[in-house]
CSV table of C-alpha atoms in Angstrom, one decimal:
chain,number,residue,atom,x,y,z
A,1,MET,CA,103.4,112.0,114.2
A,2,LYS,CA,101.2,113.9,111.7
A,3,SER,CA,103.4,112.7,108.8
A,4,LYS,CA,103.1,109.1,110.1
A,5,ARG,CA,99.3,109.5,110.2
A,6,LEU,CA,99.2,110.8,106.5
A,7,ILE,CA,101.3,108.0,105.2
A,8,TYR,CA,98.9,105.7,107.0
A,9,ALA,CA,96.0,107.4,105.6
A,10,PHE,CA,97.0,107.4,102.1
A,11,ALA,CA,97.9,103.8,102.3
A,12,LEU,CA,94.4,103.1,103.8
A,13,SER,CA,92.8,105.0,101.0
A,14,PHE,CA,93.6,102.1,98.6
A,15,VAL,CA,92.7,99.6,101.5
A,16,LEU,CA,89.2,100.9,101.5
A,17,MET,CA,88.9,99.8,97.9
A,18,VAL,CA,89.8,96.4,99.0
A,19,PHE,CA,88.1,95.3,102.1
A,20,PRO,CA,84.6,96.7,102.3
A,21,LYS,CA,81.9,96.9,104.9
A,22,VAL,CA,80.3,99.5,102.6
A,23,SER,CA,77.0,101.3,102.5
A,24,VAL,CA,76.4,103.6,99.5
A,25,SER,CA,74.3,106.7,99.4
A,26,GLY,CA,74.3,109.2,96.7
A,27,ASP,CA,72.3,111.5,94.1
A,28,GLU,CA,69.5,109.1,92.9
A,29,ASN,CA,69.0,111.4,89.8
A,30,PHE,CA,72.2,109.7,88.1
A,31,PRO,CA,72.0,106.2,86.8
A,32,ALA,CA,74.2,103.6,88.2
A,33,PHE,CA,76.9,103.8,85.5
A,34,ASP,CA,77.1,107.7,86.3
A,35,ASP,CA,77.1,107.4,90.0
A,36,PRO,CA,80.6,107.9,91.3
A,37,SER,CA,79.7,106.1,94.7
A,38,VAL,CA,78.8,103.1,92.6
A,39,PHE,CA,82.0,103.3,90.7
A,40,ILE,CA,83.9,103.2,93.9
A,41,LYS,CA,81.8,100.4,95.3
A,42,ASN,CA,82.3,98.4,92.2
A,43,THR,CA,86.0,98.9,92.2
A,44,VAL,CA,86.0,97.8,96.0
A,45,ASP,CA,83.9,94.7,95.0
A,46,GLU,CA,86.3,93.5,92.3
A,47,CYS,CA,89.3,94.0,94.2
A,48,PHE,CA,87.7,92.1,97.2
A,49,ASN,CA,86.9,89.4,94.8
A,50,ILE,CA,90.5,89.1,93.6
A,51,LEU,CA,92.0,89.0,97.1
A,52,ARG,CA,89.5,86.2,97.9
A,53,SER,CA,89.8,84.1,94.8
A,54,GLU,CA,93.5,84.6,93.8
A,55,LYS,CA,95.8,82.8,96.2
A,56,ASN,CA,98.9,83.1,94.1
A,57,LYS,CA,100.5,86.3,95.5
A,58,ASP,CA,102.3,87.2,92.2
A,59,LEU,CA,99.0,86.8,90.2
A,60,GLN,CA,97.2,88.6,93.0
A,61,LYS,CA,99.5,91.6,92.7
A,62,GLU,CA,99.3,91.7,89.0
A,63,LYS,CA,95.4,91.7,89.0
A,64,ILE,CA,95.3,94.4,91.7
A,65,LEU,CA,97.7,96.6,89.6
A,66,ASN,CA,95.5,96.0,86.5
A,67,LEU,CA,92.5,97.1,88.4
A,68,MET,CA,94.2,100.1,89.8
A,69,LYS,CA,95.3,101.1,86.3
A,70,THR,CA,91.6,100.9,85.2
A,71,SER,CA,90.4,102.8,88.3
A,72,PHE,CA,93.0,105.7,88.6
A,73,ASP,CA,93.8,108.4,86.1
A,74,PHE,CA,97.6,107.8,86.4
A,75,SER,CA,98.3,109.8,83.4
A,76,GLY,CA,96.5,112.9,84.8
A,77,ILE,CA,98.1,112.2,88.3
A,78,ALA,CA,101.6,112.1,86.6
A,79,GLU,CA,100.9,115.4,84.7
A,80,ASP,CA,99.6,116.9,88.1
A,81,LEU,CA,102.6,115.5,90.1
A,82,LEU,CA,105.2,116.7,87.4
A,83,SER,CA,103.8,120.0,86.4
A,84,GLY,CA,106.4,122.7,86.6
A,85,LEU,CA,109.3,120.2,86.6
A,86,ASN,CA,111.7,119.8,83.4
A,87,VAL,CA,110.6,116.3,82.7
A,88,ASP,CA,110.6,115.0,79.1
A,89,ASP,CA,107.9,112.7,77.6
A,90,LYS,CA,110.0,109.4,78.1
A,91,ASN,CA,110.7,110.0,81.8
A,92,LYS,CA,107.0,111.2,82.4
A,93,SER,CA,105.8,107.9,80.7
A,94,ALA,CA,108.3,105.8,82.8
A,95,PHE,CA,106.8,107.7,85.8
A,96,THR,CA,103.3,106.9,85.0
A,97,GLU,CA,104.1,103.2,84.6
A,98,THR,CA,106.1,103.1,88.0
A,99,PHE,CA,103.7,105.2,90.2
A,100,PRO,CA,101.1,102.4,90.5
A,101,LEU,CA,103.7,100.0,91.8
A,102,LEU,CA,104.5,102.6,94.5
A,103,LEU,CA,100.8,102.8,95.6
A,104,GLU,CA,100.4,99.0,95.4
A,105,MET,CA,103.5,98.4,97.5
A,106,ARG,CA,102.3,100.9,100.3
A,107,TYR,CA,98.9,99.2,100.3
A,108,ARG,CA,100.5,95.8,100.9
A,109,MET,CA,102.7,97.3,103.8
A,110,PHE,CA,99.7,98.6,105.7
A,111,VAL,CA,97.0,95.7,105.2
A,112,LYS,CA,97.6,94.0,108.5
A,113,SER,CA,94.2,93.3,109.9
A,114,PRO,CA,91.3,93.9,107.3
A,115,ASP,CA,88.6,92.2,109.2
A,116,SER,CA,88.8,95.4,111.6
A,117,LEU,CA,88.3,97.7,108.7
A,118,SER,CA,84.8,99.4,108.1
A,119,VAL,CA,83.9,102.0,105.5
A,120,GLU,CA,81.0,104.4,105.6
A,121,TYR,CA,80.0,106.1,102.1
A,122,ASN,CA,78.6,109.4,102.8
A,123,GLY,CA,77.3,110.3,99.4
A,124,HIS,CA,79.0,112.4,96.6
A,125,LYS,CA,78.7,115.6,94.7
A,126,ILE,CA,79.0,116.0,91.0
A,127,PHE,CA,80.0,119.3,89.3
A,128,LEU,CA,81.8,121.2,86.3
A,129,SER,CA,79.2,119.9,84.0
A,130,ASN,CA,79.2,116.2,85.3
A,131,SER,CA,82.9,116.0,84.5
A,132,GLU,CA,84.2,115.9,88.1
A,133,ALA,CA,83.1,114.4,91.5
A,134,ILE,CA,83.9,113.8,95.0
A,135,VAL,CA,83.0,110.7,96.8
A,136,TYR,CA,82.8,111.2,100.7
A,137,THR,CA,83.8,108.3,102.9
A,138,ARG,CA,84.9,107.7,106.4
A,139,ALA,CA,87.2,104.8,107.2
A,140,LYS,CA,87.7,103.1,110.7
A,141,ILE,CA,90.4,100.7,111.2
A,142,SER,CA,91.4,99.8,114.7
A,143,SER,CA,91.4,103.0,116.7
A,144,ASP,CA,91.9,105.3,113.7
A,145,ASP,CA,88.9,107.2,112.2
A,146,ILE,CA,90.0,108.9,108.9
A,147,VAL,CA,87.9,110.9,106.5
A,148,LEU,CA,88.8,110.1,102.9
A,149,ASN,CA,87.2,112.0,100.0
A,150,TYR,CA,88.0,110.4,96.5
A,151,LYS,CA,88.3,113.0,93.8
A,152,LEU,CA,87.1,111.6,90.4
A,153,ARG,CA,87.0,112.9,86.8
A,154,SER,CA,85.1,111.6,83.9
A,155,LEU,CA,87.4,110.2,81.1
A,156,ASP,CA,85.8,108.8,78.1
A,157,GLY,CA,82.5,108.4,79.7
A,158,LYS,CA,84.2,106.4,82.8
A,159,TRP,CA,85.0,107.8,86.4
A,160,LYS,CA,88.8,107.7,87.3
A,161,ILE,CA,90.3,108.7,90.6
A,162,TYR,CA,92.8,111.5,90.3
A,163,ASP,CA,93.3,112.4,94.0
A,164,ILE,CA,92.3,111.4,97.5
A,165,ALA,CA,92.2,113.7,100.3
A,166,ALA,CA,92.9,112.2,103.7
A,167,ASP,CA,91.6,114.4,106.6
A,168,GLY,CA,91.5,117.3,104.2
A,169,ILE,CA,95.1,116.7,102.9
A,170,SER,CA,95.7,115.9,99.3
A,171,MET,CA,97.5,112.8,98.3
A,172,ALA,CA,98.6,114.3,95.0
A,173,GLY,CA,99.7,117.4,96.7
A,174,ASN,CA,101.6,115.4,99.4
A,175,TYR,CA,103.4,113.4,96.8
A,176,LYS,CA,104.2,116.4,94.7
A,177,ALA,CA,105.9,118.1,97.8
A,178,GLN,CA,107.8,115.0,98.3
A,179,ILE,CA,109.1,114.6,94.8
A,180,ASN,CA,110.2,118.2,94.6
A,181,LYS,CA,112.2,117.7,97.8
A,182,ILE,CA,113.8,114.5,96.7
A,183,LEU,CA,114.7,116.2,93.2
A,184,THR,CA,116.8,118.7,95.1
A,185,ARG,CA,119.2,115.8,96.0
A,186,MET,CA,119.1,113.6,92.8
A,187,SER,CA,118.2,113.7,89.2
A,188,PHE,CA,114.9,112.6,87.8
A,189,ALA,CA,116.4,109.5,86.2
A,190,ASP,CA,118.0,108.6,89.6
A,191,PHE,CA,114.6,109.1,91.2
A,192,LEU,CA,113.0,106.6,88.8
A,193,ALA,CA,115.6,104.1,89.2
A,194,HIS,CA,115.0,104.4,93.0
A,195,LEU,CA,111.3,104.0,92.5
A,196,GLU,CA,111.7,100.9,90.2
A,197,LYS,CA,114.0,99.2,93.1
A,198,MET,CA,111.4,99.7,95.8
């Protein structure tokens, strides 16, 4: 039951960036372009606009994937997920390209009734000389109430998401454990082929 809730929570974490009923609060000492809560809200608004205006499902998927690629640090996520594994640069690059497809697919599986979703933004914390941040949110959808904390890092002056903690459990840590388990049964090349078919 707990693993099902986690899968739901991690899928929901991207849904939160899609269907907002959002209030934003944060540290007013940082201008809007430095404010991680505003970054998340702007991403939410842009994704919401895509879903409202783009009726072609293939184009909608393409635009959402492009938005995800500008919002998430997929290179950093891939580094974190594959650290300690014997994966060459070619396979690491292929994984970095494939992983957004997996997240987008999971998101589509769980978007059932977006009108019932509400999101509360409860501020943020900036640390490590302004290079990392956490945005605190609480999501309510149907009967579920989930605490989702977005972990961000600043890359080239822009915030990027590198992890999401759902009820205190790291998405990156959860995926890393799953990948390590899968790689006991198949090669990394077979694992990539499996992801590409999903």
